Amino acid sequence: MLKPKDLPKTEKVELQMTPMIDVVFQLLIFFILTFKITTPEGDFNIKMPLGKSSAQLTKEIPLPPLVVRLEAGSDGRLASITLDNRKLKGFDELHNIVLDRVGDAGPSAAAEEIEVELDCDYNLNYEFVVEAITAVSGKIEGNAILPLIQKIKFANPRKPGG
Amino acid sequence: MKIDTHALTETAEGDMTPMIDMTFQLIAFFMVLMNFGEGEQDERIRLPLSQLAKPPDAPNVWPMTLQLTKVGTVLFNGEEVPVQGIRPLLLRESQVMKVQERDPKEATVIIRADATAKTGQVQELIGICQAPEIGFENFVLRAKQRQAD
């Protein structure tokens, strides 16, 4: 039997922390440098099918589309908005008219049947198109979005400067 | 005078545990918030803002992102080409889809256009995508979320 004095001396084992801390700090620096706060992005669906005859389109869409005409100034900013040849003051008025139309036609049916056609000047800044789509496609109610018109398409493109 | 040498040779060891705890907390925080889906985003594109721009509930089917800069060039698959120059790239993409027995009509073209890009160029881009030999039909316009007032 071993006597206590024959046992090997117990040495305190110290873990080497330095490499782990090095790696951890490397990771931390990597994550800090690559960290980027991004705003959420969302999509608007655009209905742009090709190759359908006008008869087919008429059968599918019984109502004529609401034509939203967006005219651009020389700097690309919005000069005027017209809805079915009626001049509007702004996107708020467009939104209110769309709300009325959807309300008149019934809550769910209207959103499916009515179509909006965007007729924009070539030089118009794209942000105004998105504003127009925002005005016709939905309404914010609290945290939820009430869908309005989902069928949105572009008219034939206009020539540059036209 | 005698100097007690034992007292001087003792090393002072700080307690590393709280620092390591905090560092791991920070790493966990940054890892969780890290967004790997930014690959398609480009700093040259400043998206228009919209209150209705909410992230989609379901992922798009076979998404393909075309980015239109304010100077009228298109960024696609790491290449920057003028709007008309995108045609051969899209044709190649469409042919690859057909080889893989996928219908280009079902693919989703995501358009990330700069807020000050010309609308006519966005329409030209859509027109090229719709060309019969290319055949894309589903389009989504991407916007950045604007916080409600």
Tab-separated table of C-alpha atoms in Angstrom:
chain	number	residue	atom	x	y	z
A	1	MET	CA	0.000	0.000	0.000
A	2	LEU	CA	1.209	3.420	-0.901
A	3	LYS	CA	2.016	5.682	1.862
A	4	PRO	CA	0.853	9.279	1.609
A	5	LYS	CA	4.409	10.469	1.278
A	6	ASP	CA	4.883	8.255	-1.840
A	7	LEU	CA	1.985	9.838	-3.719
A	8	PRO	CA	2.950	12.349	-6.410
A	9	LYS	CA	2.608	15.920	-5.313
A	10	THR	CA	-0.673	17.487	-6.391
A	11	GLU	CA	0.022	20.471	-8.615
A	12	LYS	CA	-2.539	23.145	-9.255
A	13	VAL	CA	-3.519	22.960	-12.910
A	14	GLU	CA	-4.054	26.383	-14.373
A	15	LEU	CA	-6.021	26.725	-17.584
A	16	GLN	CA	-4.438	28.927	-20.201
A	17	MET	CA	-7.091	31.575	-20.752
A	18	THR	CA	-5.068	33.846	-23.000
A	19	PRO	CA	-5.731	32.119	-26.390
A	20	MET	CA	-9.448	31.857	-25.660
A	21	ILE	CA	-9.682	35.522	-24.728
A	22	ASP	CA	-7.736	36.416	-27.867
A	23	VAL	CA	-10.151	34.490	-30.064
A	24	VAL	CA	-13.180	35.855	-28.241
A	25	PHE	CA	-12.016	39.410	-28.734
A	26	GLN	CA	-11.302	38.730	-32.403
A	27	LEU	CA	-14.872	37.501	-32.787
A	28	LEU	CA	-16.208	40.479	-30.892
A	29	ILE	CA	-14.322	42.926	-33.103
A	30	PHE	CA	-15.533	41.101	-36.231
A	31	PHE	CA	-19.164	41.301	-35.168
A	32	ILE	CA	-18.866	44.950	-34.134
A	33	LEU	CA	-17.326	45.924	-37.460
A	34	THR	CA	-19.857	44.016	-39.554
A	35	PHE	CA	-22.824	45.149	-37.488
A	36	LYS	CA	-25.246	47.240	-39.464
A	37	ILE	CA	-28.688	48.361	-38.468
A	38	THR	CA	-30.963	47.944	-41.464
A	39	THR	CA	-34.486	49.185	-41.913
A	40	PRO	CA	-36.907	46.466	-43.000
A	41	GLU	CA	-37.774	46.361	-46.663
A	42	GLY	CA	-41.052	45.398	-48.248
A	43	ASP	CA	-42.402	44.549	-51.651
A	44	PHE	CA	-45.254	45.781	-53.835
A	45	ASN	CA	-46.566	43.313	-56.354
A	46	ILE	CA	-46.953	44.621	-59.861
A	47	LYS	CA	-49.182	42.862	-62.331
A	48	MET	CA	-47.467	42.932	-65.692
A	49	PRO	CA	-48.478	39.856	-67.703
A	50	LEU	CA	-47.729	39.780	-71.399
A	51	GLY	CA	-49.268	37.906	-74.247
A	52	LYS	CA	-52.894	38.183	-73.148
A	53	SER	CA	-55.381	39.400	-75.672
A	54	SER	CA	-57.526	42.390	-74.838
A	55	ALA	CA	-60.590	40.111	-74.902
A	56	GLN	CA	-59.067	37.933	-72.190
A	57	LEU	CA	-58.136	40.961	-70.161
A	58	THR	CA	-61.632	42.400	-70.509
A	59	LYS	CA	-63.137	39.106	-69.384
A	60	GLU	CA	-60.886	39.033	-66.337
A	61	ILE	CA	-61.349	42.669	-65.406
A	62	PRO	CA	-64.926	43.841	-65.693
A	63	LEU	CA	-64.181	47.321	-64.384
A	64	PRO	CA	-62.071	49.769	-66.373
A	65	PRO	CA	-58.846	50.601	-64.592
A	66	LEU	CA	-58.378	53.806	-62.645
A	67	VAL	CA	-55.771	55.696	-64.601
A	68	VAL	CA	-53.398	57.639	-62.412
A	69	ARG	CA	-51.343	60.046	-64.479
A	70	LEU	CA	-48.161	61.345	-62.864
A	71	GLU	CA	-46.507	64.242	-64.630
A	72	ALA	CA	-42.934	65.249	-63.911
A	73	GLY	CA	-41.339	68.663	-63.814
A	74	SER	CA	-38.002	69.358	-65.456
A	75	ASP	CA	-36.137	68.232	-62.329
A	76	GLY	CA	-37.937	64.882	-62.138
A	77	ARG	CA	-40.125	65.957	-59.251
A	78	LEU	CA	-43.864	65.495	-59.351
A	79	ALA	CA	-45.647	68.324	-61.165
A	80	SER	CA	-49.232	67.061	-61.144
A	81	ILE	CA	-51.420	64.049	-60.380
A	82	THR	CA	-54.495	63.253	-62.402
A	83	LEU	CA	-56.998	60.480	-61.724
A	84	ASP	CA	-59.208	59.714	-64.722
A	85	ASN	CA	-58.587	63.229	-66.091
A	86	ARG	CA	-59.434	64.843	-62.774
A	87	LYS	CA	-56.627	66.889	-61.298
A	88	LEU	CA	-55.768	66.053	-57.689
A	89	LYS	CA	-54.034	68.080	-55.012
A	90	GLY	CA	-51.825	65.302	-53.801
A	91	PHE	CA	-51.452	61.677	-52.813
A	92	ASP	CA	-53.726	62.184	-49.796
A	93	GLU	CA	-56.617	63.079	-52.080
A	94	LEU	CA	-55.842	60.078	-54.283
A	95	HIS	CA	-55.853	57.860	-51.190
A	96	ASN	CA	-59.221	59.240	-50.052
A	97	ILE	CA	-60.797	58.729	-53.485
A	98	VAL	CA	-59.559	55.145	-53.585
A	99	LEU	CA	-60.952	54.584	-50.091
A	100	ASP	CA	-64.334	55.867	-51.268
A	101	ARG	CA	-64.323	53.702	-54.398
A	102	VAL	CA	-63.370	50.580	-52.471
A	103	GLY	CA	-66.002	51.399	-49.856
A	104	ASP	CA	-68.693	51.888	-52.525
A	105	ALA	CA	-67.963	48.613	-54.247
A	106	GLY	CA	-67.935	46.536	-51.080
A	107	PRO	CA	-65.042	45.756	-48.793
A	108	SER	CA	-63.483	42.647	-50.273
A	109	ALA	CA	-64.887	42.565	-53.804
A	110	ALA	CA	-63.599	45.994	-54.711
A	111	ALA	CA	-60.035	45.303	-53.783
A	112	GLU	CA	-60.051	42.294	-56.090
A	113	GLU	CA	-61.875	43.863	-59.024
A	114	ILE	CA	-60.555	47.401	-59.293
A	115	GLU	CA	-57.316	47.899	-61.133
A	116	VAL	CA	-55.009	50.888	-61.164
A	117	GLU	CA	-52.919	51.839	-64.137
A	118	LEU	CA	-49.978	54.138	-63.544
A	119	ASP	CA	-49.181	56.400	-66.455
A	120	CYS	CA	-45.943	58.169	-65.603
A	121	ASP	CA	-43.590	60.527	-67.362
A	122	TYR	CA	-40.228	59.022	-68.304
A	123	ASN	CA	-38.262	61.476	-66.184
A	124	LEU	CA	-40.397	61.160	-63.075
A	125	ASN	CA	-38.432	60.204	-60.005
A	126	TYR	CA	-39.278	56.651	-59.027
A	127	GLU	CA	-40.057	57.607	-55.416
A	128	PHE	CA	-43.308	59.251	-56.573
A	129	VAL	CA	-44.414	56.020	-58.210
A	130	VAL	CA	-43.934	54.240	-54.904
A	131	GLU	CA	-45.896	57.012	-53.174
A	132	ALA	CA	-48.738	56.562	-55.645
A	133	ILE	CA	-48.699	52.789	-55.125
A	134	THR	CA	-48.714	53.363	-51.355
A	135	ALA	CA	-51.734	55.669	-51.684
A	136	VAL	CA	-53.807	53.168	-53.662
A	137	SER	CA	-52.707	49.820	-52.290
A	138	GLY	CA	-53.391	50.020	-48.588
A	139	LYS	CA	-54.227	51.862	-45.446
A	140	ILE	CA	-52.522	51.690	-42.079
A	141	GLU	CA	-54.904	50.848	-39.251
A	142	GLY	CA	-52.992	50.674	-36.017
A	143	ASN	CA	-50.293	48.121	-36.683
A	144	ALA	CA	-52.177	46.338	-39.440
A	145	ILE	CA	-52.424	47.137	-43.128
A	146	LEU	CA	-55.884	47.213	-44.668
A	147	PRO	CA	-55.434	46.214	-48.311
A	148	LEU	CA	-57.134	48.380	-50.903
A	149	ILE	CA	-56.296	47.892	-54.574
A	150	GLN	CA	-53.856	45.112	-55.285
A	151	LYS	CA	-53.989	45.068	-59.075
A	152	ILE	CA	-51.483	47.667	-60.126
A	153	LYS	CA	-49.885	47.934	-63.525
A	154	PHE	CA	-47.931	50.400	-65.595
A	155	ALA	CA	-49.269	51.975	-68.755
A	156	ASN	CA	-47.096	51.800	-71.843
A	157	PRO	CA	-43.843	53.654	-71.195
A	158	ARG	CA	-43.619	57.193	-72.442
A	159	LYS	CA	-40.724	58.393	-74.540
A	160	PRO	CA	-37.872	60.265	-72.812
A	161	GLY	CA	-38.845	63.901	-72.480
A	162	GLY	CA	-42.419	63.045	-73.382
B	1	MET	CA	16.712	45.727	7.937
B	2	LYS	CA	15.188	42.522	6.659
B	3	ILE	CA	13.046	42.493	3.607
B	4	ASP	CA	10.322	39.916	3.365
B	5	THR	CA	10.932	38.605	-0.155
B	6	HIS	CA	7.906	36.271	-0.056
B	7	ALA	CA	5.472	39.156	0.121
B	8	LEU	CA	6.953	40.859	-2.984
B	9	THR	CA	6.985	37.834	-5.321
B	10	GLU	CA	3.256	37.121	-5.071
B	11	THR	CA	1.530	37.784	-8.384
B	12	ALA	CA	-1.729	39.673	-8.387
B	13	GLU	CA	-4.290	37.755	-10.481
B	14	GLY	CA	-7.381	39.642	-11.509
B	15	ASP	CA	-10.631	37.760	-11.717
B	16	MET	CA	-11.309	37.303	-15.436
B	17	THR	CA	-14.747	35.709	-15.086
B	18	PRO	CA	-16.914	38.860	-15.262
B	19	MET	CA	-15.033	40.145	-18.278
B	20	ILE	CA	-15.399	36.850	-20.139
B	21	ASP	CA	-19.085	36.717	-19.202
B	22	MET	CA	-19.653	40.183	-20.573
B	23	THR	CA	-17.667	39.487	-23.736
B	24	PHE	CA	-19.711	36.377	-24.473
B	25	GLN	CA	-22.890	38.344	-23.899
B	26	LEU	CA	-21.735	40.916	-26.425
B	27	ILE	CA	-20.805	38.229	-28.959
B	28	ALA	CA	-24.189	36.560	-28.525
B	29	PHE	CA	-25.897	39.942	-29.024
B	30	PHE	CA	-24.059	40.735	-32.241
B	31	MET	CA	-24.471	37.196	-33.581
B	32	VAL	CA	-28.234	37.264	-33.064
B	33	LEU	CA	-28.578	40.654	-34.727
B	34	MET	CA	-26.312	39.819	-37.613
B	35	ASN	CA	-28.198	39.835	-40.892
B	36	PHE	CA	-26.870	37.498	-43.549
B	37	GLY	CA	-29.579	38.487	-46.029
B	38	GLU	CA	-27.873	41.725	-46.966
B	39	GLY	CA	-26.049	40.227	-49.893
B	40	GLU	CA	-28.453	41.736	-52.376
B	41	GLN	CA	-28.350	45.168	-50.846
B	42	ASP	CA	-26.088	47.785	-52.290
B	43	GLU	CA	-25.122	51.120	-50.845
B	44	ARG	CA	-25.475	52.800	-54.223
B	45	ILE	CA	-29.230	52.228	-54.065
B	46	ARG	CA	-31.287	54.480	-51.819
B	47	LEU	CA	-34.707	52.880	-51.808
B	48	PRO	CA	-37.872	54.978	-51.787
B	49	LEU	CA	-39.779	55.005	-48.510
B	50	SER	CA	-43.259	53.661	-47.925
B	51	GLN	CA	-45.342	53.072	-44.831
B	52	LEU	CA	-46.786	49.933	-46.399
B	53	ALA	CA	-43.432	48.337	-47.087
B	54	LYS	CA	-43.523	45.385	-44.728
B	55	PRO	CA	-41.285	42.344	-45.093
B	56	PRO	CA	-43.163	39.623	-46.997
B	57	ASP	CA	-44.744	36.796	-45.007
B	58	ALA	CA	-43.526	34.132	-47.410
B	59	PRO	CA	-40.302	34.126	-49.396
B	60	ASN	CA	-40.552	34.955	-53.087
B	61	VAL	CA	-40.474	32.097	-55.583
B	62	TRP	CA	-37.071	31.934	-57.331
B	63	PRO	CA	-36.184	35.509	-56.555
B	64	MET	CA	-33.902	37.470	-58.812
B	65	THR	CA	-32.872	40.970	-57.821
B	66	LEU	CA	-32.253	43.766	-60.307
B	67	GLN	CA	-30.956	46.998	-58.838
B	68	LEU	CA	-31.351	50.236	-60.760
B	69	THR	CA	-29.040	53.067	-59.754
B	70	LYS	CA	-29.861	56.745	-60.044
B	71	VAL	CA	-27.491	57.087	-62.987
B	72	GLY	CA	-29.433	54.468	-64.925
B	73	THR	CA	-27.207	51.426	-64.604
B	74	VAL	CA	-28.376	48.010	-63.479
B	75	LEU	CA	-26.552	45.937	-60.897
B	76	PHE	CA	-27.065	42.227	-61.395
B	77	ASN	CA	-24.943	39.294	-60.255
B	78	GLY	CA	-22.056	41.598	-59.411
B	79	GLU	CA	-22.052	43.277	-62.818
B	80	GLU	CA	-22.993	46.877	-63.565
B	81	VAL	CA	-24.446	47.407	-67.010
B	82	PRO	CA	-26.641	50.006	-68.709
B	83	VAL	CA	-30.358	49.202	-68.823
B	84	GLN	CA	-30.211	47.860	-72.371
B	85	GLY	CA	-27.095	45.838	-71.534
B	86	ILE	CA	-29.030	43.677	-69.092
B	87	ARG	CA	-30.781	41.818	-71.905
B	88	PRO	CA	-28.046	39.170	-72.563
B	89	LEU	CA	-27.613	38.586	-68.815
B	90	LEU	CA	-31.342	38.024	-68.331
B	91	LEU	CA	-31.478	35.830	-71.413
B	92	ARG	CA	-28.738	33.666	-69.960
B	93	GLU	CA	-30.587	33.518	-66.647
B	94	SER	CA	-33.799	32.533	-68.386
B	95	GLN	CA	-32.041	29.813	-70.379
B	96	VAL	CA	-30.468	28.424	-67.215
B	97	MET	CA	-33.932	28.218	-65.689
B	98	LYS	CA	-35.303	26.405	-68.712
B	99	VAL	CA	-32.413	23.915	-68.614
B	100	GLN	CA	-33.271	23.281	-64.975
B	101	GLU	CA	-36.895	22.707	-66.068
B	102	ARG	CA	-38.135	25.778	-64.282
B	103	ASP	CA	-40.564	28.155	-65.876
B	104	PRO	CA	-39.283	31.767	-66.004
B	105	LYS	CA	-42.906	32.891	-65.688
B	106	GLU	CA	-42.915	31.668	-62.126
B	107	ALA	CA	-39.704	33.419	-61.101
B	108	THR	CA	-40.005	36.671	-59.189
B	109	VAL	CA	-38.051	39.672	-60.370
B	110	ILE	CA	-37.352	41.988	-57.450
B	111	ILE	CA	-36.688	45.529	-58.593
B	112	ARG	CA	-34.656	47.625	-56.188
B	113	ALA	CA	-34.585	50.994	-57.847
B	114	ASP	CA	-33.091	54.134	-56.402
B	115	ALA	CA	-35.613	56.754	-55.245
B	116	THR	CA	-34.309	59.223	-57.818
B	117	ALA	CA	-34.071	56.754	-60.687
B	118	LYS	CA	-36.188	57.590	-63.716
B	119	THR	CA	-39.518	55.810	-63.832
B	120	GLY	CA	-39.093	55.345	-67.590
B	121	GLN	CA	-35.952	53.315	-66.963
B	122	VAL	CA	-37.771	51.125	-64.442
B	123	GLN	CA	-40.407	50.492	-67.103
B	124	GLU	CA	-37.711	49.767	-69.711
B	125	LEU	CA	-36.198	47.254	-67.323
B	126	ILE	CA	-39.568	45.571	-66.803
B	127	GLY	CA	-40.110	45.589	-70.568
B	128	ILE	CA	-36.802	43.796	-71.165
B	129	CYS	CA	-37.704	41.179	-68.546
B	130	GLN	CA	-41.034	40.622	-70.303
B	131	ALA	CA	-39.493	40.065	-73.745
B	132	PRO	CA	-40.793	36.766	-75.205
B	133	GLU	CA	-37.331	35.180	-75.331
B	134	ILE	CA	-36.775	36.002	-71.645
B	135	GLY	CA	-40.309	35.612	-70.300
B	136	PHE	CA	-40.370	36.913	-66.727
B	137	GLU	CA	-43.828	37.975	-65.573
B	138	ASN	CA	-43.818	38.383	-61.809
B	139	PHE	CA	-42.426	41.645	-60.562
B	140	VAL	CA	-42.175	43.200	-57.151
B	141	LEU	CA	-41.040	46.730	-56.443
B	142	ARG	CA	-39.028	47.020	-53.286
B	143	ALA	CA	-39.262	49.941	-50.885
B	144	LYS	CA	-37.866	50.711	-47.490
B	145	GLN	CA	-40.155	50.919	-44.519
B	146	ARG	CA	-41.067	54.418	-43.411
B	147	GLN	CA	-42.039	54.733	-39.795
B	148	ALA	CA	-45.593	55.953	-39.352
B	149	ASP	CA	-45.919	59.538	-38.116
